[in-house]
Amino acid sequence: MATDRASDESSSHTEAASVDTKSTSPTEPSSPKGDFDGDIRVSQSIPSKADLKQAADLPILDVGKKSHAFKSLYSGERGARRILVLFIRHFFCGNCQEYLRTLSSSISPEQLLALPNPTEIVVIGCGRPDLIPFYAEATNCRFPIYADPTKKLYDVLGMARTLNLGPSRPEYVQKNLLTIMAQSVYQGLANWRGIMKGGDYWQVGGEFLFENGQVTWCHRMKNTRDHAALSDLRKKLGLDEELPPSRTKSWGKGLTRSLSNRRQSWSRSRSRTKDNTKDSSMEEVKEEKEEKEESIAPVKGDPVVGNEIATTERIPLVGAAMPLAFLKHFDQLQLDIVGFLAILGEASVLANAQVSSLSRWSYLPRLLPAPQALIRTSRPERLEPFSGKVVGVQSGGINLQVNHIAHILLNGNSLPEYSVRCVKLTKSINGASVKNSPFGPLTWLSVLGCAMSVGLIIFSILENDGMSLLATILLSFLSTIIGIGSKWDLELPRRRSKRVVPLGDIVIKYPQGAFDVIKCNEEIARELYWAPEKCKYAVNEQLYRAISLTGTLLLMFGVIFLANATLYLQIAFAAGYILLNAAYWTVAALPQRWHWDVSAFHLEEVEYSEGIESDNFTEALWKAIAMTRSTEWARIGDIAPKGVGWTHWLEKAEEMAVSDPGEKRDDRGNLCLPAWDYESALSDFLHPDAAVRHV
């Protein structure tokens, strides 16, 4: 049924493509890439003539690194009138390797050339041609393989970039996710000289059928496992009448091992399991095996291997009786904990990854959700800045973004539209600096993860589960390894010169039209608003890469050991990771300031009788000018619009702002801004023919 659905979907894509051949944007907006589940939306329309013309002369490289024009594949020089071009992902992608293995065992070049319309299949990858021999050997591929390391063909033909795994595993993938990941890591280590030449890990491919130089059918991948179904390819190529040979599988051992041995080993390892439960489980396994063998269509001439028949793995016949299978006993429950470790929770972990590694609590052995998110190829040199334009009132300096610590100290993005806030910023403790909050929410997350590790270690010992014990130890010390490699100290810039400098008052304009007027000295302005913060790491880059490799190995072996743990321990791990993910998501939603200790600085809001809210940008700009008693910063920072009228208005605004040298206060002690009809004055300056009584 899955094949029928895939065929129907492909058919609908083809029909849509035949109608809409205009050049459209192949990839539509998708969700953020923090997690790896689901599909992205990709157009399946046939490339336009303009796109094909652009792609025709783009170069591809063969195994000898010789360059060929892409059009040479389908221009008729190869002896076949039809060419099916398969675009794969990077050369270490285990899913694409599975696809080519299954394809090569199902379709041979001789079959394609014997068709009434002779056909060839060509494979193109996005890595370097150096890896083509390795790839051909790893996949048993009998078709020509080329490389497009520039990825220009992928871009012109509308293929997308994603790491999404998709909602389900396709039929051509005959290995589980853990095996594929381990295989990819092993291949990368075995080919360490070419580990950086495999290609872009985000790039996905597709399939394009060329006939007489034109694309008549195409399929673009929506996730990393979304190659076109083999049944659809056979139908398109005219092979749907034949029985496709498949990769052989020994059902005598394979099915029994996958369904029976694992459950028996669980039962044997647990003295608490009742004997009658064992007997019923074995009877159900035997029934499942008999039903599976009956639902497989026999293939004439299957070879005999020992005392077993190496049958060809086939799709159950349409219309065959397929009873629904449900769990009848607890021992039949299986959990794939790999999904919790490798997929879920990346966004919540990365939200506070940098500030958490500032603390010594990062050395604490503990469980982490999605630990692979913290095994990064490089470390950030500075903290993430925020939107806003910083202008020095007296110094005239300009910074086109707000530094991270300055934003943590005074979050202007939360201000209402066109509001103006004035604060006095001083340093409360000389020589003190900003640091992480020693007992903030991130600290308690570390304690929670450590407590779970201790609990799982005790549970594993009580249950005599050595595999779970090894998994807990490796995955817990993985956080320590990551903490050592990522530990850093915050270094804020400081003035080294002792010469006298102007005051350091700052004005920040935010995207929503709001302003922050900050009254401070030049030392504080330099420390927070001008030069960016620096991340000073405890270990150098070379040692960090070695630590990252060690962390990757710990993660892989930890997942392998966890996959072989007993059922009760897997349930305990599942519950622990569900709780950890919920806790990390909750902490990620908290204000950033909760994770930092900024007590070295003191903020005091200066209140004005006019309030902080304004009706429009003109009023907000006038308030900021009146508070600073200057318009020079507005000119230097391009804050005000250009034009003669605005220039005259700024001159008049500065004149009105400095006209009253004293500080007037209302009955409540709040400061009062100079009285001026700024709206009417602006109208008069913008319309010089009108009356100028307000000027």
XYZ file of C-alpha atoms in Angstrom:
695
model
C 0.000 0.000 0.000
C 2.914 2.307 0.714
C 4.088 1.693 -2.843
C 0.650 2.526 -4.206
C 0.593 5.787 -2.271
C 4.055 6.725 -3.483
C 3.043 5.889 -7.057
C -0.127 7.971 -6.802
C 1.830 10.890 -5.370
C 4.428 10.675 -8.095
C 1.701 10.470 -10.722
C 0.048 13.594 -9.388
C 3.394 15.372 -9.387
C 3.884 14.399 -13.021
C 0.455 15.635 -14.040
C 1.039 18.930 -12.283
C 4.401 19.282 -13.940
C 2.950 18.745 -17.400
C 0.559 21.634 -16.888
C 2.839 24.076 -15.135
C 6.125 24.393 -16.987
C 6.734 27.991 -16.047
C 9.852 28.942 -14.135
C 8.725 29.001 -10.521
C 10.512 29.027 -7.238
C 11.132 25.320 -6.571
C 11.515 25.587 -2.844
C 8.862 27.253 -0.744
C 9.363 28.596 2.776
C 9.746 25.875 5.340
C 9.950 25.568 9.094
C 13.159 26.335 10.969
C 15.849 23.736 10.822
C 16.336 23.194 14.434
C 14.884 19.629 14.324
C 15.123 16.984 11.613
C 11.603 15.648 11.165
C 8.988 16.247 8.476
C 9.158 17.355 4.844
C 9.953 20.683 3.240
C 7.719 21.945 0.454
C 9.393 21.554 -2.926
C 7.891 22.158 -6.349
C 7.805 19.131 -8.663
C 7.308 21.197 -11.835
C 9.487 20.468 -14.849
C 12.409 22.914 -15.231
C 11.728 25.766 -17.632
C 13.537 26.115 -20.944
C 15.535 28.992 -19.505
C 16.684 26.833 -16.590
C 17.637 23.956 -18.923
C 19.552 26.336 -21.141
C 21.432 27.654 -18.126
C 22.174 24.128 -16.880
C 23.275 22.775 -20.265
C 26.791 24.232 -20.216
C 27.473 23.795 -16.515
C 30.479 21.512 -15.884
C 30.459 18.081 -14.276
C 33.562 16.039 -13.465
C 34.149 12.366 -14.197
C 36.244 9.919 -12.192
C 39.389 11.211 -13.918
C 38.509 14.813 -12.919
C 37.878 15.629 -16.583
C 35.246 18.310 -17.131
C 32.167 17.715 -19.311
C 29.212 19.916 -20.138
C 26.033 18.688 -18.487
C 24.261 18.601 -21.855
C 26.712 15.958 -23.087
C 24.797 13.437 -20.980
C 21.514 13.827 -22.852
C 22.482 15.317 -26.227
C 22.397 11.926 -27.987
C 26.144 11.267 -28.081
C 25.882 8.437 -25.548
C 23.887 6.096 -27.804
C 20.693 6.181 -25.731
C 17.679 8.312 -26.515
C 16.601 8.559 -22.884
C 18.770 9.475 -19.916
C 17.660 9.239 -16.291
C 19.884 11.524 -14.183
C 19.940 10.713 -10.468
C 21.163 13.542 -8.220
C 22.326 12.177 -4.864
C 23.406 13.886 -1.639
C 26.977 13.864 -0.318
C 29.065 10.760 -1.011
C 28.900 9.590 2.625
C 25.086 9.654 2.801
C 23.996 6.169 3.886
C 20.415 6.676 2.642
C 21.544 7.487 -0.906
C 23.932 4.540 -0.808
C 21.019 2.296 0.168
C 19.030 3.708 -2.751
C 21.757 2.974 -5.298
C 22.332 -0.521 -3.910
C 18.646 -1.343 -4.232
C 18.447 0.313 -7.652
C 21.511 -1.550 -8.964
C 20.089 -4.879 -7.810
C 16.710 -4.110 -9.426
C 17.706 -2.525 -12.751
C 20.726 -3.416 -14.896
C 22.275 -1.409 -17.763
C 21.571 -4.342 -20.108
C 17.870 -4.207 -19.309
C 17.759 -0.489 -20.021
C 19.556 -0.734 -23.378
C 17.271 -3.602 -24.444
C 14.149 -1.461 -24.052
C 12.317 -0.265 -27.195
C 13.518 3.195 -26.219
C 17.152 2.557 -25.127
C 17.855 4.212 -21.785
C 20.809 4.960 -19.559
C 21.070 5.971 -15.909
C 23.665 8.520 -14.775
C 24.459 9.434 -11.153
C 25.652 12.903 -10.060
C 26.870 13.729 -6.550
C 27.729 17.065 -4.947
C 31.154 15.994 -3.626
C 34.612 15.891 -5.170
C 35.393 13.382 -7.973
C 38.160 11.875 -5.817
C 35.490 9.862 -3.980
C 33.763 8.396 -7.054
C 35.762 5.088 -6.981
C 34.962 4.630 -3.282
C 31.291 5.408 -3.897
C 30.979 3.003 -6.842
C 32.509 0.200 -4.771
C 30.408 0.950 -1.660
C 27.112 0.907 -3.620
C 27.912 -1.749 -6.269
C 26.786 0.873 -8.757
C 27.124 -0.152 -12.435
C 26.046 3.243 -13.762
C 28.362 6.173 -14.635
C 28.994 8.534 -11.720
C 29.890 12.219 -12.018
C 30.496 15.024 -9.519
C 29.209 18.594 -9.274
C 31.147 20.038 -6.320
C 29.939 23.580 -7.118
C 26.276 22.473 -6.711
C 25.294 24.873 -9.480
C 23.262 22.173 -11.236
C 21.394 21.445 -8.021
C 20.555 25.134 -7.670
C 19.523 25.762 -11.290
C 17.330 22.649 -11.426
C 15.560 23.637 -8.213
C 16.754 21.072 -5.693
C 16.492 22.030 -2.040
C 18.711 21.995 1.057
C 17.510 20.328 4.266
C 18.460 17.839 6.973
C 14.875 16.676 7.538
C 14.584 12.878 7.732
C 10.977 12.783 6.593
C 7.950 11.219 8.304
C 8.852 7.560 7.643
C 11.571 5.259 6.352
C 11.162 4.469 2.629
C 11.132 0.916 1.253
C 14.545 1.143 -0.344
C 16.234 1.766 3.015
C 16.787 -1.737 4.393
C 18.917 -0.713 7.385
C 17.923 1.106 10.533
C 19.011 4.664 11.247
C 21.654 3.624 13.779
C 23.342 1.260 11.308
C 23.351 3.901 8.575
C 24.851 6.515 10.927
C 27.543 4.110 12.109
C 28.330 3.159 8.503
C 28.682 6.811 7.474
C 31.011 7.539 10.398
C 33.110 4.485 9.604
C 33.368 5.437 5.923
C 34.403 8.964 6.869
C 37.119 7.688 9.192
C 38.294 5.059 6.697
C 38.529 7.748 3.995
C 39.886 10.424 6.314
C 41.791 12.174 3.549
C 38.552 12.785 1.688
C 36.291 13.355 4.679
C 35.902 17.037 3.731
C 35.310 16.204 0.057
C 32.050 14.290 0.399
C 29.876 17.309 -0.371
C 27.309 19.566 1.299
C 25.459 17.639 4.037
C 22.401 19.909 3.659
C 22.008 19.373 -0.086
C 19.352 16.939 -1.296
C 18.858 15.727 -4.855
C 16.238 14.302 -7.161
C 15.609 12.471 -10.442
C 15.247 13.949 -13.950
C 14.259 11.979 -17.068
C 15.590 13.466 -20.331
C 14.050 12.485 -23.704
C 15.292 14.101 -26.889
C 17.083 16.743 -24.843
C 14.046 17.755 -22.789
C 12.918 16.863 -19.283
C 9.688 14.843 -19.440
C 9.491 13.870 -15.780
C 11.199 14.913 -12.569
C 11.088 14.357 -8.840
C 12.817 16.579 -6.272
C 13.549 15.257 -2.792
C 11.547 16.744 0.095
C 13.804 15.218 2.751
C 17.057 13.271 2.976
C 15.297 9.941 2.269
C 12.872 11.004 -0.443
C 14.316 9.508 -3.630
C 11.652 8.443 -6.141
C 10.110 5.037 -5.403
C 11.665 2.249 -7.483
C 8.213 1.138 -8.625
C 7.668 4.616 -10.107
C 11.044 4.542 -11.876
C 10.359 1.110 -13.367
C 6.975 2.284 -14.593
C 8.451 5.414 -16.146
C 11.202 3.416 -17.871
C 8.860 0.701 -19.170
C 10.025 -2.081 -16.836
C 6.826 -2.417 -14.826
C 5.896 -5.705 -16.538
C 8.987 -7.500 -15.222
C 9.656 -8.897 -11.768
C 12.383 -6.738 -10.225
C 15.222 -8.710 -8.643
C 16.009 -7.444 -5.161
C 18.799 -7.644 -2.664
C 18.600 -11.176 -1.256
C 17.858 -11.796 2.343
C 17.954 -15.100 4.222
C 14.504 -15.298 5.769
C 15.354 -18.458 7.736
C 17.796 -16.502 9.945
C 16.903 -12.901 9.317
C 13.264 -12.919 10.333
C 13.783 -15.213 13.304
C 16.712 -13.113 14.507
C 14.862 -9.797 14.145
C 11.613 -10.934 15.776
C 12.485 -13.775 18.117
C 16.062 -13.703 19.355
C 15.961 -10.163 20.731
C 12.764 -10.780 22.652
C 14.039 -14.154 23.880
C 17.300 -12.538 25.054
C 15.337 -9.940 26.954
C 13.215 -12.657 28.569
C 16.203 -14.843 29.430
C 18.064 -11.890 30.979
C 15.162 -11.059 33.264
C 14.417 -13.555 36.031
C 11.140 -11.790 36.791
C 9.501 -12.664 33.475
C 6.972 -15.467 33.874
C 7.392 -18.756 31.988
C 3.924 -18.605 30.481
C 4.730 -15.166 29.054
C 7.818 -16.621 27.384
C 5.807 -19.469 25.838
C 3.097 -17.164 24.541
C 5.715 -14.763 23.122
C 7.460 -17.619 21.277
C 4.175 -18.862 19.869
C 3.306 -15.373 18.613
C 6.761 -14.953 17.055
C 6.276 -18.280 15.254
C 2.828 -17.163 14.049
C 4.255 -13.848 12.816
C 6.993 -15.691 10.919
C 4.484 -18.035 9.260
C 2.220 -15.107 8.288
C 5.210 -13.170 6.906
C 6.390 -16.125 4.803
C 2.868 -16.761 3.471
C 2.456 -13.100 2.441
C 5.640 -13.140 0.342
C 5.163 -14.098 -3.302
C 7.581 -16.959 -4.186
C 10.129 -16.392 -6.915
C 10.914 -19.312 -9.166
C 14.511 -20.449 -9.100
C 15.524 -18.986 -5.757
C 19.043 -20.217 -4.895
C 19.565 -22.555 -1.947
C 22.042 -21.398 0.724
C 22.835 -24.230 3.140
C 19.517 -25.633 4.394
C 17.642 -22.369 3.763
C 16.188 -20.697 0.706
C 17.613 -17.245 -0.003
C 14.284 -15.869 -1.179
C 13.877 -12.579 -2.977
C 12.339 -9.920 -0.772
C 9.059 -8.921 -2.398
C 6.175 -6.579 -1.720
C 3.056 -8.458 -0.505
C 0.532 -9.142 -3.275
C -2.200 -6.520 -3.611
C -5.393 -7.820 -2.094
C -3.660 -10.445 0.048
C -5.055 -10.869 3.540
C -2.940 -8.653 5.837
C -4.312 -8.830 9.409
C -3.487 -5.878 11.632
C -0.877 -6.667 14.261
C -1.258 -5.356 17.803
C 0.792 -5.821 20.969
C -0.564 -8.597 23.169
C 2.110 -8.771 25.858
C 4.426 -6.290 27.532
C 7.544 -8.139 26.319
C 6.583 -7.308 22.714
C 7.005 -3.566 23.292
C 10.069 -2.088 21.571
C 11.393 1.457 21.834
C 13.752 3.195 19.411
C 15.541 5.553 21.825
C 17.820 6.774 19.015
C 15.175 9.317 18.051
C 15.421 11.010 21.449
C 19.233 11.210 21.241
C 19.796 12.183 17.620
C 16.744 14.252 16.650
C 14.663 15.859 19.373
C 15.533 18.974 21.310
C 18.319 20.553 19.246
C 16.728 23.999 19.187
C 16.214 24.119 22.957
C 19.780 22.957 23.662
C 21.346 25.450 21.243
C 19.284 28.353 22.620
C 21.544 28.628 25.686
C 24.560 26.581 24.580
C 27.057 29.449 24.758
C 26.154 30.808 28.180
C 25.940 27.288 29.662
C 29.511 26.529 28.545
C 30.677 29.664 30.389
C 29.955 27.937 33.694
C 32.066 25.295 35.417
C 28.854 23.313 35.813
C 29.397 22.276 32.175
C 32.082 19.858 33.439
C 29.460 17.906 35.400
C 28.776 14.421 33.917
C 25.098 14.384 33.034
C 22.560 13.375 30.409
C 21.835 15.894 27.658
C 19.026 15.850 25.096
C 20.340 15.964 21.522
C 24.025 16.063 22.567
C 25.113 16.075 18.923
C 23.951 19.713 18.749
C 26.906 20.716 20.937
C 29.509 18.779 18.930
C 30.217 21.602 16.511
C 32.916 21.856 13.874
C 33.807 25.381 14.993
C 33.195 27.629 17.993
C 31.775 31.183 17.830
C 34.341 33.933 18.300
C 31.791 36.426 19.647
C 28.339 36.423 21.151
C 25.315 36.849 18.914
C 24.406 40.535 18.359
C 20.878 41.938 18.139
C 19.093 44.396 15.852
C 19.499 48.105 16.498
C 21.633 51.121 15.512
C 23.948 52.535 18.197
C 25.109 56.166 17.869
C 27.424 58.082 20.214
C 25.961 61.460 21.194
C 29.324 63.117 21.896
C 31.777 60.695 20.240
C 29.854 60.306 16.976
C 30.616 56.579 16.845
C 28.237 54.211 15.031
C 27.555 50.497 15.544
C 24.974 48.899 13.272
C 24.005 46.266 15.834
C 23.598 45.968 19.585
C 26.176 43.801 21.322
C 24.914 40.753 23.195
C 25.700 41.817 26.770
C 24.321 45.314 26.156
C 21.086 43.727 24.946
C 20.944 41.409 27.994
C 21.409 44.423 30.259
C 18.838 46.603 28.499
C 16.457 44.805 26.138
C 15.140 47.395 23.717
C 13.256 44.943 21.503
C 10.588 44.710 24.205
C 9.856 48.452 24.064
C 6.496 49.501 22.589
C 6.493 51.045 19.133
C 7.795 54.677 19.007
C 8.593 54.683 22.719
C 11.561 56.544 24.233
C 13.324 55.394 27.402
C 16.085 57.269 29.205
C 18.366 55.452 31.659
C 21.490 56.266 33.638
C 24.061 53.482 33.452
C 26.875 53.200 35.982
C 29.262 50.520 37.115
C 28.445 49.474 40.649
C 31.633 47.539 41.373
C 34.918 48.696 39.909
C 36.804 45.972 38.110
C 33.886 43.519 38.155
C 32.636 42.001 34.937
C 29.654 40.119 33.540
C 29.474 36.375 34.173
C 26.971 33.559 34.070
C 24.417 33.262 36.848
C 25.929 30.716 39.276
C 22.557 29.387 40.449
C 20.338 30.180 37.479
C 17.992 27.824 35.599
C 20.858 26.340 33.556
C 22.593 25.223 36.751
C 19.513 23.330 37.866
C 19.276 21.708 34.431
C 22.818 20.404 34.913
C 21.922 19.066 38.358
C 18.792 17.399 36.943
C 20.776 15.718 34.159
C 23.398 14.500 36.665
C 20.711 13.123 38.966
C 19.208 11.186 36.069
C 22.616 9.739 35.230
C 23.108 8.562 38.816
C 19.602 7.093 38.897
C 20.091 5.196 35.629
C 23.470 3.845 36.786
C 21.886 2.496 39.981
C 18.927 1.065 38.067
C 21.250 -0.614 35.541
C 23.263 -2.277 38.344
C 20.105 -3.484 40.104
C 18.786 -4.921 36.842
C 22.149 -6.486 35.886
C 22.031 -4.608 32.560
C 25.643 -4.039 31.518
C 24.761 -2.472 28.157
C 22.589 0.169 29.829
C 25.354 0.850 32.353
C 27.894 1.423 29.568
C 25.440 3.612 27.652
C 24.761 5.776 30.720
C 28.465 6.221 31.501
C 29.406 7.115 27.912
C 26.502 9.504 27.333
C 27.042 11.187 30.725
C 30.770 11.736 30.279
C 30.039 12.992 26.772
C 28.742 16.196 28.400
C 32.020 16.521 30.316
C 34.035 16.134 27.118
C 31.868 18.758 25.410
C 32.206 21.065 28.427
C 36.009 20.860 28.344
C 36.136 21.682 24.649
C 33.602 24.522 24.842
C 34.657 26.208 28.128
C 35.360 29.905 27.627
C 35.710 33.188 29.502
C 33.998 36.454 28.594
C 36.360 39.282 27.661
C 34.802 42.740 27.387
C 36.808 45.469 25.604
C 38.368 48.140 27.785
C 40.003 51.521 27.198
C 43.772 51.348 27.578
C 44.460 55.032 26.971
C 44.212 57.424 29.915
C 43.620 60.579 27.894
C 40.533 62.688 28.480
C 37.650 61.749 26.205
C 34.104 63.136 25.737
C 31.123 61.797 27.607
C 29.903 58.428 26.381
C 26.144 59.034 26.099
C 24.493 56.571 23.716
C 21.317 56.586 21.617
C 19.976 53.293 20.252
C 17.294 53.202 17.570
C 15.417 49.897 17.308
C 13.584 48.471 14.268
C 10.154 49.265 15.756
C 11.011 52.990 15.872
C 11.739 53.033 19.621
C 14.725 54.766 21.229
C 16.942 54.144 24.248
C 18.860 57.182 25.554
C 21.682 55.931 27.769
C 23.671 58.376 29.904
C 27.075 56.857 30.779
C 30.810 57.521 30.625
C 33.115 56.502 27.779
C 34.569 53.495 29.673
C 31.136 51.891 29.974
C 30.212 52.779 26.396
C 33.423 51.181 25.118
C 32.900 48.086 27.235
C 29.300 47.441 26.233
C 28.403 49.168 22.973
C 31.369 49.636 20.677
C 33.793 46.724 20.233
C 32.167 43.245 20.324
C 32.666 40.832 23.191
C 35.339 38.155 22.760
C 35.060 34.470 23.629
C 38.386 33.359 25.101
C 38.412 29.543 25.017
C 40.328 27.340 27.439
C 41.619 24.937 24.736
C 43.023 25.761 21.304
C 41.374 24.900 17.991
C 43.444 21.772 17.277
C 42.709 20.253 20.679
C 39.054 21.178 20.313
C 38.778 19.196 17.085
C 40.285 16.162 18.780
C 37.798 16.592 21.630
C 34.930 16.854 19.112
C 36.018 13.598 17.475
C 36.178 11.910 20.874
C 32.719 13.213 21.691
C 31.354 11.887 18.399
C 32.729 8.419 19.132
C 31.301 8.466 22.664
C 27.906 9.424 21.246
C 27.944 6.666 18.625
C 29.015 3.927 21.019
C 26.619 5.184 23.674
C 23.716 4.940 21.230
C 24.833 1.441 20.166
C 24.959 0.231 23.779
C 21.618 1.857 24.511
C 19.976 0.098 21.556
C 20.979 -3.218 23.154
C 19.712 -2.403 26.641
C 16.792 -4.301 28.118
C 13.255 -3.070 27.679
C 12.818 -1.709 31.208
C 15.992 0.383 30.976
C 14.966 1.724 27.564
C 11.671 2.811 29.091
C 13.598 4.540 31.878
C 15.796 6.318 29.323
C 12.738 7.333 27.310
C 11.053 8.829 30.384
C 14.267 10.625 31.337
C 14.735 12.187 27.924
C 11.100 13.247 27.712
C 11.493 15.028 31.045
C 14.830 16.582 30.019
C 13.425 17.825 26.714
C 10.478 19.426 28.497
C 12.842 21.081 30.983
C 15.182 22.406 28.267
C 12.272 23.783 26.229
C 10.942 25.545 29.334
C 14.324 27.096 30.147
C 14.803 28.168 26.519
C 11.589 30.193 26.786
C 12.807 32.133 29.838
C 14.290 35.659 29.487
C 17.978 35.590 28.608
C 18.827 37.833 31.551
C 17.955 35.006 33.946
C 21.084 33.163 32.800
C 23.511 36.076 33.286
C 24.907 37.906 36.297
C 25.029 41.607 35.297
C 25.195 42.952 38.855
C 28.450 44.747 37.956
C 26.306 47.400 36.232
C 23.567 49.519 37.728
C 20.610 50.896 35.765
C 18.471 53.820 36.914
C 15.580 54.953 34.762
C 15.179 58.706 34.284
C 11.482 59.524 34.267
C 9.944 62.365 32.246
C 6.504 63.842 32.693
C 5.689 63.173 29.029
C 6.092 59.395 29.555
C 7.929 56.941 27.322
C 5.157 56.266 24.776
C 4.742 58.325 21.603
C 2.122 58.480 18.874
C 4.529 58.526 15.927
C 8.181 58.597 14.919
C 8.373 62.418 14.862
C 7.349 62.650 18.501
C 9.789 59.862 19.479
C 12.652 61.581 17.636
C 11.897 64.935 19.293
C 11.903 63.332 22.754
C 15.298 61.698 22.104
C 16.699 65.044 20.839
C 15.348 66.919 23.858
C 16.853 64.349 26.260
C 20.296 64.540 24.609
C 20.105 68.297 23.789
C 21.694 67.513 20.426
C 20.745 66.578 16.859
C 24.238 65.777 15.619
C 23.823 62.083 16.425
C 20.611 61.975 14.362
C 22.482 63.387 11.341
C 25.545 61.163 11.748
C 23.518 58.009 12.245
C 21.024 58.755 9.444
C 18.230 58.521 11.988
C 16.087 61.303 10.546
C 14.826 61.282 6.945
C 16.749 63.263 4.333
C 15.483 66.457 2.756
C 15.559 70.223 3.109
C 12.475 70.322 5.290
C 13.849 67.743 7.742
C 17.212 69.533 7.823
C 15.544 72.786 8.877
C 13.390 70.898 11.381
C 16.490 69.315 13.002
C 18.130 72.730 13.297
C 15.029 74.163 14.972
C 14.723 71.075 17.223
C 18.261 71.538 18.548
C 17.594 75.227 19.115
C 14.485 74.411 21.160
C 16.221 71.588 23.060
C 19.027 73.855 24.359
C 16.851 76.941 24.817
C 16.109 76.059 28.445
C 19.409 75.261 30.218
C 17.697 74.409 33.506
C 15.942 71.161 34.373
C 12.255 71.703 35.018
C 10.329 69.150 37.035
C 6.632 68.551 37.582
C 4.837 68.084 40.897
C 5.945 64.449 41.113
C 9.598 65.312 40.532
C 9.731 64.048 36.940
C 11.741 66.008 34.385
C 9.875 68.089 31.813
C 10.857 68.448 28.160
C 10.842 71.892 26.493
C 7.429 72.872 25.150
C 7.378 72.938 21.337
C 4.803 72.148 18.672
C 7.129 69.838 16.699
C 4.343 68.431 14.490
C 3.190 71.810 13.168
C 6.792 72.952 12.766
C 7.585 69.921 10.631
C 4.504 70.532 8.491
C 5.592 74.138 7.936
C 9.139 73.122 6.966
C 7.926 70.386 4.625
C 5.456 72.815 2.997
C 7.315 76.160 2.746
C 4.392 77.810 0.930
C 2.204 77.395 3.993
C 2.165 79.667 7.018
C 5.285 79.464 9.173
C 3.838 80.745 12.426
C 4.861 77.542 14.238
C 8.511 77.909 13.242
